[in-house]
PDB file of C-alpha atoms in Angstrom:
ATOM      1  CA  UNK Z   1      20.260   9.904 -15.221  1.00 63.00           C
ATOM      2  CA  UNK Z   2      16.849   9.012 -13.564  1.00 65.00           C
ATOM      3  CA  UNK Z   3      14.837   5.887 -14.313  1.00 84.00           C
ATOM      4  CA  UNK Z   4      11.762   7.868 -15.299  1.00 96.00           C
ATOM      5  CA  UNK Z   5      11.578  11.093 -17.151  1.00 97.00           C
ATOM      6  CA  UNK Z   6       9.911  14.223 -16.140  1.00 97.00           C
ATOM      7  CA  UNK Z   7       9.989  18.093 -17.233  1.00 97.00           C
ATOM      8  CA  UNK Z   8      12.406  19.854 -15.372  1.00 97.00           C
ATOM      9  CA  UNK Z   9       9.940  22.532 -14.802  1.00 97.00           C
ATOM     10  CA  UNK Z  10       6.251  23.696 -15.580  1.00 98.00           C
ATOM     11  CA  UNK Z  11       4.623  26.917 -14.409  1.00 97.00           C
ATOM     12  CA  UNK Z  12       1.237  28.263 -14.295  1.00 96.00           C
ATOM     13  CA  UNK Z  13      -0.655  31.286 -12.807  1.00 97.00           C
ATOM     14  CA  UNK Z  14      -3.150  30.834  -9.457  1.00 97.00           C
ATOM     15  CA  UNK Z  15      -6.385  29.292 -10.305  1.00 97.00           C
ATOM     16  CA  UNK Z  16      -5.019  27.530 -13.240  1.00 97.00           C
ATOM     17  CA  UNK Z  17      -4.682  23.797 -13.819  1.00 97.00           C
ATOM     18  CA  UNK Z  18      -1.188  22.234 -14.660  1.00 98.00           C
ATOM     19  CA  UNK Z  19      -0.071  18.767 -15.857  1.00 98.00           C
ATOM     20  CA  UNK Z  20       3.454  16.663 -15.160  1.00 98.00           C
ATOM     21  CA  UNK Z  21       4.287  14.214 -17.186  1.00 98.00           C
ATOM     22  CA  UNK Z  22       6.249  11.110 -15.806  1.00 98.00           C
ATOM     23  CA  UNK Z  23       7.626   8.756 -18.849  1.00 98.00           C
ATOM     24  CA  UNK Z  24       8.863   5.363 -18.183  1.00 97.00           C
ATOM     25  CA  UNK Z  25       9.134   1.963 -19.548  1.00 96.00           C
ATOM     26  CA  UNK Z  26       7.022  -1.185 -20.070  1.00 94.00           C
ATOM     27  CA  UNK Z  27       9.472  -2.890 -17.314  1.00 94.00           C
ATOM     28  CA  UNK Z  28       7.830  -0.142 -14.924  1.00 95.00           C
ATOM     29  CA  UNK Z  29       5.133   2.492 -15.432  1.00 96.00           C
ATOM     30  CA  UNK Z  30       3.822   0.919 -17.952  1.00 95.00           C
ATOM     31  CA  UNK Z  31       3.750  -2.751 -16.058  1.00 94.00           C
ATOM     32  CA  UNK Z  32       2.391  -1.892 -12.538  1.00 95.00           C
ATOM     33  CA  UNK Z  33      -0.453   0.082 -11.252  1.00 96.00           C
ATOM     34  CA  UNK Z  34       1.885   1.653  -8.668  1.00 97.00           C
ATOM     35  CA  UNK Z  35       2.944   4.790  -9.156  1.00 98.00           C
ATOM     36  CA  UNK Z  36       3.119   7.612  -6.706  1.00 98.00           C
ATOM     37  CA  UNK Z  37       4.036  11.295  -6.424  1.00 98.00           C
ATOM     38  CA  UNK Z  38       5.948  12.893  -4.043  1.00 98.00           C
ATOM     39  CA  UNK Z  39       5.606  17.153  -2.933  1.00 98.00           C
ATOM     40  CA  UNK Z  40       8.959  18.925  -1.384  1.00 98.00           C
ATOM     41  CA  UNK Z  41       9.197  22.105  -0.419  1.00 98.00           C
ATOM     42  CA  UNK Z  42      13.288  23.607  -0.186  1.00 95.00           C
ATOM     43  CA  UNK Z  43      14.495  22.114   2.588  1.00 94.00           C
ATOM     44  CA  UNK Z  44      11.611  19.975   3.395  1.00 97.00           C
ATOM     45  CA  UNK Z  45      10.995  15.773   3.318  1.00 97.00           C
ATOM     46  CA  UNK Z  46       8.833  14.724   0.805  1.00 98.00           C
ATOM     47  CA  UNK Z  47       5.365  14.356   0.786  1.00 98.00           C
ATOM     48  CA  UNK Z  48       2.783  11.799  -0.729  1.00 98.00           C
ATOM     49  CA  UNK Z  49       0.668  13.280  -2.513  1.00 98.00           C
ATOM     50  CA  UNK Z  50      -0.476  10.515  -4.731  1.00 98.00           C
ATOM     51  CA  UNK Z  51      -0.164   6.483  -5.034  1.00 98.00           C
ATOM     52  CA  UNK Z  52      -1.466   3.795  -6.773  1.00 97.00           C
ATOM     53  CA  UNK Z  53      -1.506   6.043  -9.534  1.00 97.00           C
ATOM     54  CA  UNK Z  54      -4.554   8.018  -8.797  1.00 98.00           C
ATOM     55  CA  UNK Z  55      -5.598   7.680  -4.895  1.00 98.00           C
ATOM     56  CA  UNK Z  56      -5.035  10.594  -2.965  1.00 98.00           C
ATOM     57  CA  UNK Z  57      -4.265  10.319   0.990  1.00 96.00           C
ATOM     58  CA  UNK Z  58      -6.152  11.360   3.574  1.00 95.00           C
ATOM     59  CA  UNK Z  59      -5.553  15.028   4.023  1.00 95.00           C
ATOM     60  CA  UNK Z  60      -4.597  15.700   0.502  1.00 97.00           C
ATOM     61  CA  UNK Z  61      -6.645  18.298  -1.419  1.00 96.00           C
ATOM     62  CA  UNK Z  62      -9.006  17.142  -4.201  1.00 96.00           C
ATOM     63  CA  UNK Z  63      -7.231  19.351  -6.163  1.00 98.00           C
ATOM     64  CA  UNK Z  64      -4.314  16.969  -6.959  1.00 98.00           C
ATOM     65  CA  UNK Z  65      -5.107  13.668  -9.077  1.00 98.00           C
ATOM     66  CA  UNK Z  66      -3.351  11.481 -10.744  1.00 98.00           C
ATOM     67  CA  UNK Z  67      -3.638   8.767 -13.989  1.00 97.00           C
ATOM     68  CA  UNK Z  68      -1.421   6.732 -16.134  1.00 98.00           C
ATOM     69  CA  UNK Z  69      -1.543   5.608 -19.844  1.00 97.00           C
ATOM     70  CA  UNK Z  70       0.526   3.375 -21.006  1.00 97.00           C
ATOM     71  CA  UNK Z  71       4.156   4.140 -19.904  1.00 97.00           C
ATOM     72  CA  UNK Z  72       3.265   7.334 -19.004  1.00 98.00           C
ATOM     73  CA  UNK Z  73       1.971   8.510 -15.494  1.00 98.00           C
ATOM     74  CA  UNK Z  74       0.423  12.188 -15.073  1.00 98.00           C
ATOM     75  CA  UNK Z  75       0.066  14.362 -12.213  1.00 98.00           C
ATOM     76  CA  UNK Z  76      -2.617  17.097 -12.261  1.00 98.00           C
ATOM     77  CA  UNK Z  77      -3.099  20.351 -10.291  1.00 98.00           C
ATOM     78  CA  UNK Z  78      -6.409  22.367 -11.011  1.00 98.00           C
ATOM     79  CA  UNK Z  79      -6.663  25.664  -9.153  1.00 97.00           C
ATOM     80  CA  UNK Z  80      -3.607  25.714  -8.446  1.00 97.00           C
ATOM     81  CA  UNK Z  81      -1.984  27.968  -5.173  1.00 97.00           C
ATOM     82  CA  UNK Z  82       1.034  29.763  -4.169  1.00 97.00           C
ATOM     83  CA  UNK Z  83       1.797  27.083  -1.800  1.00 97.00           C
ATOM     84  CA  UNK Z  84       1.714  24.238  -4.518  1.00 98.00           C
ATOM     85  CA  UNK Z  85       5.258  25.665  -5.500  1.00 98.00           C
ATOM     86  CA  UNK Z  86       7.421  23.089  -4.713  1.00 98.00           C
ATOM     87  CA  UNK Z  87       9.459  20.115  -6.628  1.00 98.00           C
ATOM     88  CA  UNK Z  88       7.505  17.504  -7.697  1.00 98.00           C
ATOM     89  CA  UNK Z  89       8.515  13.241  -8.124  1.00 98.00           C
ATOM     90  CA  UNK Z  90       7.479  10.610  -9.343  1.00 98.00           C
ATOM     91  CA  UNK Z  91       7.995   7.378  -8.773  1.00 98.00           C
ATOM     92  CA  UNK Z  92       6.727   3.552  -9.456  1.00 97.00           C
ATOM     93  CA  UNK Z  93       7.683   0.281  -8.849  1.00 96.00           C
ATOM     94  CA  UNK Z  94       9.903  -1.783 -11.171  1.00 95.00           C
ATOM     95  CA  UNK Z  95       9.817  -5.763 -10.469  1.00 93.00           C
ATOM     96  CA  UNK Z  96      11.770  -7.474  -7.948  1.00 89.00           C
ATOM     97  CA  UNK Z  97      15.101  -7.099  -8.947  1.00 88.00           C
ATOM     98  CA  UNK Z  98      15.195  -3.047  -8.722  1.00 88.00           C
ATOM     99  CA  UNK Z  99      12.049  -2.529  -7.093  1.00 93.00           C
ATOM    100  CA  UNK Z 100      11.748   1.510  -6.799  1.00 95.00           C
ATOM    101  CA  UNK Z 101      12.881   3.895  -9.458  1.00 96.00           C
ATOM    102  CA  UNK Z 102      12.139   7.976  -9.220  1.00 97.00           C
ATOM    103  CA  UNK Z 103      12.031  10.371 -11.585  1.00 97.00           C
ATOM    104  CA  UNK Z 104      14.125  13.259 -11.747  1.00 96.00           C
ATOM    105  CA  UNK Z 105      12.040  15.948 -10.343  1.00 97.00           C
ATOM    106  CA  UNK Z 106       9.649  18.705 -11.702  1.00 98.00           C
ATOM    107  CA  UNK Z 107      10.024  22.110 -10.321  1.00 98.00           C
ATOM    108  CA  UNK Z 108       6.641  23.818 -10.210  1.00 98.00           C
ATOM    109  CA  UNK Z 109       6.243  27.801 -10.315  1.00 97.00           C
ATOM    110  CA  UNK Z 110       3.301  29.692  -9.580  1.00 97.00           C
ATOM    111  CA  UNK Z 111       3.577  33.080 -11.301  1.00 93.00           C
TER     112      UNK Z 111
ATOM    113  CA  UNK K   1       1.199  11.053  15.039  1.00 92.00           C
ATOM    114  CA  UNK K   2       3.632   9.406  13.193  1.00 94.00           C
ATOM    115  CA  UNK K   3       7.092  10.742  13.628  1.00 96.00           C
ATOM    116  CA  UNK K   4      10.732   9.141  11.828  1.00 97.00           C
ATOM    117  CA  UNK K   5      12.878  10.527  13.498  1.00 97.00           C
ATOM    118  CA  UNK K   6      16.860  10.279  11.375  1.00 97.00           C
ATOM    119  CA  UNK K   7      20.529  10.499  13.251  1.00 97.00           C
ATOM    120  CA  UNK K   8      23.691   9.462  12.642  1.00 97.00           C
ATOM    121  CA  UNK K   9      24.702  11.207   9.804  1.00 97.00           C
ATOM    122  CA  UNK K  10      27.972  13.294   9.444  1.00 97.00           C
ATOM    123  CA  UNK K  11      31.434  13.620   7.259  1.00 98.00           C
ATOM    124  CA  UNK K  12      33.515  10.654   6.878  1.00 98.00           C
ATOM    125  CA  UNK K  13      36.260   9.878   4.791  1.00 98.00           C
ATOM    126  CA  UNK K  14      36.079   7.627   1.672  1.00 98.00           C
ATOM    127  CA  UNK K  15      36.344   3.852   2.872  1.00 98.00           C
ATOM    128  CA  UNK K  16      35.007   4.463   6.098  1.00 98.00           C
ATOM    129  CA  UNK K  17      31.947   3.617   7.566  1.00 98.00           C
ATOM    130  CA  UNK K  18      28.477   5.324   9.173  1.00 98.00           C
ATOM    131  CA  UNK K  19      25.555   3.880  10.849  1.00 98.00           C
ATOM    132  CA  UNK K  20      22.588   5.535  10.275  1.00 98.00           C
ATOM    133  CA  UNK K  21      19.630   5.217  12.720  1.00 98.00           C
ATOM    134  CA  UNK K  22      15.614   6.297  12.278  1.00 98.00           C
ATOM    135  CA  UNK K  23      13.625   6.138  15.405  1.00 97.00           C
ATOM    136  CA  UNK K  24       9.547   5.710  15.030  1.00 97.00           C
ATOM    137  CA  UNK K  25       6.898   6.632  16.866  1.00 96.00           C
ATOM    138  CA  UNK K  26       2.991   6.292  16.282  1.00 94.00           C
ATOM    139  CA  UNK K  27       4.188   3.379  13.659  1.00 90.00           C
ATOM    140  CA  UNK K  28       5.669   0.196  14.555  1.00 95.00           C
ATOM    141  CA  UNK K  29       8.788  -0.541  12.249  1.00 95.00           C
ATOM    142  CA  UNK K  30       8.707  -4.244  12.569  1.00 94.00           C
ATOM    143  CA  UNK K  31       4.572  -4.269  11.151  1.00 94.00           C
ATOM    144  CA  UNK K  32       5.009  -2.396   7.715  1.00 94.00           C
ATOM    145  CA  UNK K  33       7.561  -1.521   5.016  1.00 94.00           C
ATOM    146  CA  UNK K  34      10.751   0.483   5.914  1.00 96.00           C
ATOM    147  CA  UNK K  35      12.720   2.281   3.543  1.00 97.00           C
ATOM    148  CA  UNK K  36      16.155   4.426   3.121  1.00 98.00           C
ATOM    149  CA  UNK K  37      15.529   6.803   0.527  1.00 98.00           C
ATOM    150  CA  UNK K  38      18.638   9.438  -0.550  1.00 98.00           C
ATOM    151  CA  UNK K  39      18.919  12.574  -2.187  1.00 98.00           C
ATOM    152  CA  UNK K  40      22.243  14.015  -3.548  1.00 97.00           C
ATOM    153  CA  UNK K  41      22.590  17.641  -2.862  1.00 96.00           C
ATOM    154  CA  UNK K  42      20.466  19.413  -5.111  1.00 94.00           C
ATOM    155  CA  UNK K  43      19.379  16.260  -7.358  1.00 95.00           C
ATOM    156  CA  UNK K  44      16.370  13.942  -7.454  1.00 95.00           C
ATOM    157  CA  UNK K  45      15.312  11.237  -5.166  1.00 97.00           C
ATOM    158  CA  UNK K  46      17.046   7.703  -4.864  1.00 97.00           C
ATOM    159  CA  UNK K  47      15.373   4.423  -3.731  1.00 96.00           C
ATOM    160  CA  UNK K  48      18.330   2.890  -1.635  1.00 97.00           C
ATOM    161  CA  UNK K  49      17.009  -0.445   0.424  1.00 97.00           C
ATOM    162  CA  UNK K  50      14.113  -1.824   2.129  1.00 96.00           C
ATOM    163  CA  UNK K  51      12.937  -4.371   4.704  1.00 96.00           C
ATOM    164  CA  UNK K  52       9.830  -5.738   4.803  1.00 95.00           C
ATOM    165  CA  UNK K  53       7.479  -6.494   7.866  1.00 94.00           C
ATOM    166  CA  UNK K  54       8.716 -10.350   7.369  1.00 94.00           C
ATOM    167  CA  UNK K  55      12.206  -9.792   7.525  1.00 94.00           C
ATOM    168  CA  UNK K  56      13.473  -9.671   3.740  1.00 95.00           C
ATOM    169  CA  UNK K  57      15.952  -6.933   2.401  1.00 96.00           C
ATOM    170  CA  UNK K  58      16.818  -5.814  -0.760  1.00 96.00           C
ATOM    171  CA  UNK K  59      19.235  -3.178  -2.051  1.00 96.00           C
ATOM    172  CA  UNK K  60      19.600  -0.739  -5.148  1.00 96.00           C
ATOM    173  CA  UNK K  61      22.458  -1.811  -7.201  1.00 94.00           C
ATOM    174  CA  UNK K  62      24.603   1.230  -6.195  1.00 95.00           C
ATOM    175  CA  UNK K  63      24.896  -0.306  -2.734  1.00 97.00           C
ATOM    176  CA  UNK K  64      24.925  -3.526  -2.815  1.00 97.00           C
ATOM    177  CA  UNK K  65      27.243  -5.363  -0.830  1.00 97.00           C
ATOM    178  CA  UNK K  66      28.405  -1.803   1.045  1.00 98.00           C
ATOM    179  CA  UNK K  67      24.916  -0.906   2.854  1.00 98.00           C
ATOM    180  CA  UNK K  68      22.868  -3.176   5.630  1.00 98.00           C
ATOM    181  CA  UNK K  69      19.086  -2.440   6.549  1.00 98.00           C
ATOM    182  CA  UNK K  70      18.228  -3.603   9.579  1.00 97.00           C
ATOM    183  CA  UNK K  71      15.876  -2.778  12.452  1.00 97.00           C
ATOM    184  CA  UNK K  72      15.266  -3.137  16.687  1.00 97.00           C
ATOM    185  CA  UNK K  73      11.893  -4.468  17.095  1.00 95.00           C
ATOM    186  CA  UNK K  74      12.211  -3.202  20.799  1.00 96.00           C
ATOM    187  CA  UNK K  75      13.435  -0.018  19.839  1.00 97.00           C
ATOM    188  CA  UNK K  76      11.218   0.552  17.405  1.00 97.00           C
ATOM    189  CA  UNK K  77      14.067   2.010  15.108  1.00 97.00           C
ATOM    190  CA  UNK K  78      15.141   1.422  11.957  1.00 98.00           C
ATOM    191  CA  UNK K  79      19.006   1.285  10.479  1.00 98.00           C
ATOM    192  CA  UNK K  80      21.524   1.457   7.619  1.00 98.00           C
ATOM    193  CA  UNK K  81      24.903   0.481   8.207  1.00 98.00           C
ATOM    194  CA  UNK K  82      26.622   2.040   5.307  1.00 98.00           C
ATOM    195  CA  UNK K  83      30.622   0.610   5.053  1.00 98.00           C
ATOM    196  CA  UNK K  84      33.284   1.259   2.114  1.00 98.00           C
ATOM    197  CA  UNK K  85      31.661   5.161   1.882  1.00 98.00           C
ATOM    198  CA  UNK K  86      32.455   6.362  -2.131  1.00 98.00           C
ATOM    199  CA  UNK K  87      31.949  10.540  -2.782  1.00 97.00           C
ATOM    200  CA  UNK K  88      28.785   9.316  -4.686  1.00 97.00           C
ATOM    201  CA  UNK K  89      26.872   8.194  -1.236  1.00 98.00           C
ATOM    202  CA  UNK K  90      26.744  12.394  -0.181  1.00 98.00           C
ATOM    203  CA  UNK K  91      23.794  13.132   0.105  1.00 98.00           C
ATOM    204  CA  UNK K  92      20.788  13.803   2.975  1.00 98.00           C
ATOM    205  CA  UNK K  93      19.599   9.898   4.019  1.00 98.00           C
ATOM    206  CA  UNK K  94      15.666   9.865   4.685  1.00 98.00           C
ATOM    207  CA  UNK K  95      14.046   7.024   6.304  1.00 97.00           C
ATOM    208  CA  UNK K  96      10.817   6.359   4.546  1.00 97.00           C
ATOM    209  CA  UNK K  97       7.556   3.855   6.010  1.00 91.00           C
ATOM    210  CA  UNK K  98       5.050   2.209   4.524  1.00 87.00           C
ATOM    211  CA  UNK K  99       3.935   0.731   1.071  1.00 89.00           C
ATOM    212  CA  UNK K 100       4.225   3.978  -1.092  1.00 92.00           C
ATOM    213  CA  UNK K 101       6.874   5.744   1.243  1.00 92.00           C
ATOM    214  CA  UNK K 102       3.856   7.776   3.403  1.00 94.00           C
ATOM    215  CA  UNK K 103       5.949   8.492   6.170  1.00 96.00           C
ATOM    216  CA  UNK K 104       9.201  10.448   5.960  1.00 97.00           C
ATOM    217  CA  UNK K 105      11.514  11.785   8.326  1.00 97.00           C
ATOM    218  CA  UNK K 106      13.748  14.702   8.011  1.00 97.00           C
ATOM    219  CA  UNK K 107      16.342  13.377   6.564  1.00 97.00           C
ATOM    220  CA  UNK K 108      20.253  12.977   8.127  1.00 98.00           C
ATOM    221  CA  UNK K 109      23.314  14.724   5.971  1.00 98.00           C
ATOM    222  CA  UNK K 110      26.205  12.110   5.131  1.00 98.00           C
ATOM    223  CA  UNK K 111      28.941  13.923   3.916  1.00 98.00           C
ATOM    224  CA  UNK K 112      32.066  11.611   2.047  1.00 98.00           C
ATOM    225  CA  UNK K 113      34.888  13.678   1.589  1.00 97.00           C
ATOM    226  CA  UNK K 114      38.326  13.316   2.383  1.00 95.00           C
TER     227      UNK K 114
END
């Protein structure tokens, strides 16, 4: 069982905008501005896609952002693409005894 | 360009022992955050241990005490010297830089089965 909680899957059709939710606790999300979200394609290493709970990478479209309330972290897609299929993470720091805890992965599907 | 480049990986039986090795280049190891992040086959992503630019380590519960981070300055690599191997530890080992885990490699297959 993963630290933080996400959908197991969303969908949406090109050109719309999709949300993932990431739930955690007050010992994590909710405690520390540092939350990030990871892309993988089958097969594929992660990506960063988002960190510090709403700063984007260089290179990273626009069209991915990020934002947190309370113990709950959100990742956003607006027009979204074929190529945005993929699994989704997320992931945020939890103190100095377990430091890193992920959640258990969104799959996203572009109909 | 950064580029993490994983080896090392393979099967081995349960109790034995695997070092794992991630060579950088474009980055310098021994300057930023290192990480060994795992991922069981066909499940989420697991935080496993990191060493920081001054030295410290620090370990996920589940490997405590079995796993070592280390790293070559002159190499420029980073490792994970994994001993007293358990079924649970299958799973593809990616080595993971910076602050928010920017830079990944392609991961390295450990297999545990007897």
């Amino acid at each position: 069982q993963s630290a933080l909680t996400q959908p197991a899957s969303v969908s949406g059709s090109p050109g719309q905008s999709i949300t993932i939710s990431c739930t955690g606790t007050s010992s994590d999300v909710g405690s520390y501005n540092l939350v990030s979200w990871y892309q993988q394609h089958p097969g594929k290493a992660p990506k960063l896609m988002i960190y510090e709970v709403s700063k984007r990478p260089s290179g990273v479209s626009n069209r991915f952002s990020g934002s947190k309330s309370g113990n709950t972290a959100s990742l956003t897609i607006s027009g979204l693409q074929a190529e945005d299929e993929a699994d989704y993470y997320c992931c945020s720091y939890a103190g100095s005894s377990t430091f890193w805890v992920f959640g258990g992965g969104t799959k996203l599907t572009v109909l | 360009e950064v580029q993490l480049v994983e080896s090392g990986g393979g099967l081995v039986q349960p109790g034995g022992s695997l070092r794992l090795s991630c060579a950088a280049s474009g980055f310098t190891v021994s300057s930023n955050y290192m990480s060994w992040v795992r991922q069981a086959p066909g499940k989420g992503l697991e935080w496993v241990s990191v060493i920081y630019s001054g030295g410290s380590t620090y370990y996920a519960d589940s490997v405590k005490g079995r796993f070592t981070i280390s790293r070559d300055n002159s190499k420029n690599t980073l490792y994970l010297q994994m001993n007293s191997l358990r079924a649970e530890d299958t799973a593809v080992y990616y080595c993971a830089g910076a602050d928010y885990f920017d830079y990944w490699g392609q991961g390295t297959l450990v297999t545990v089965s007897s």
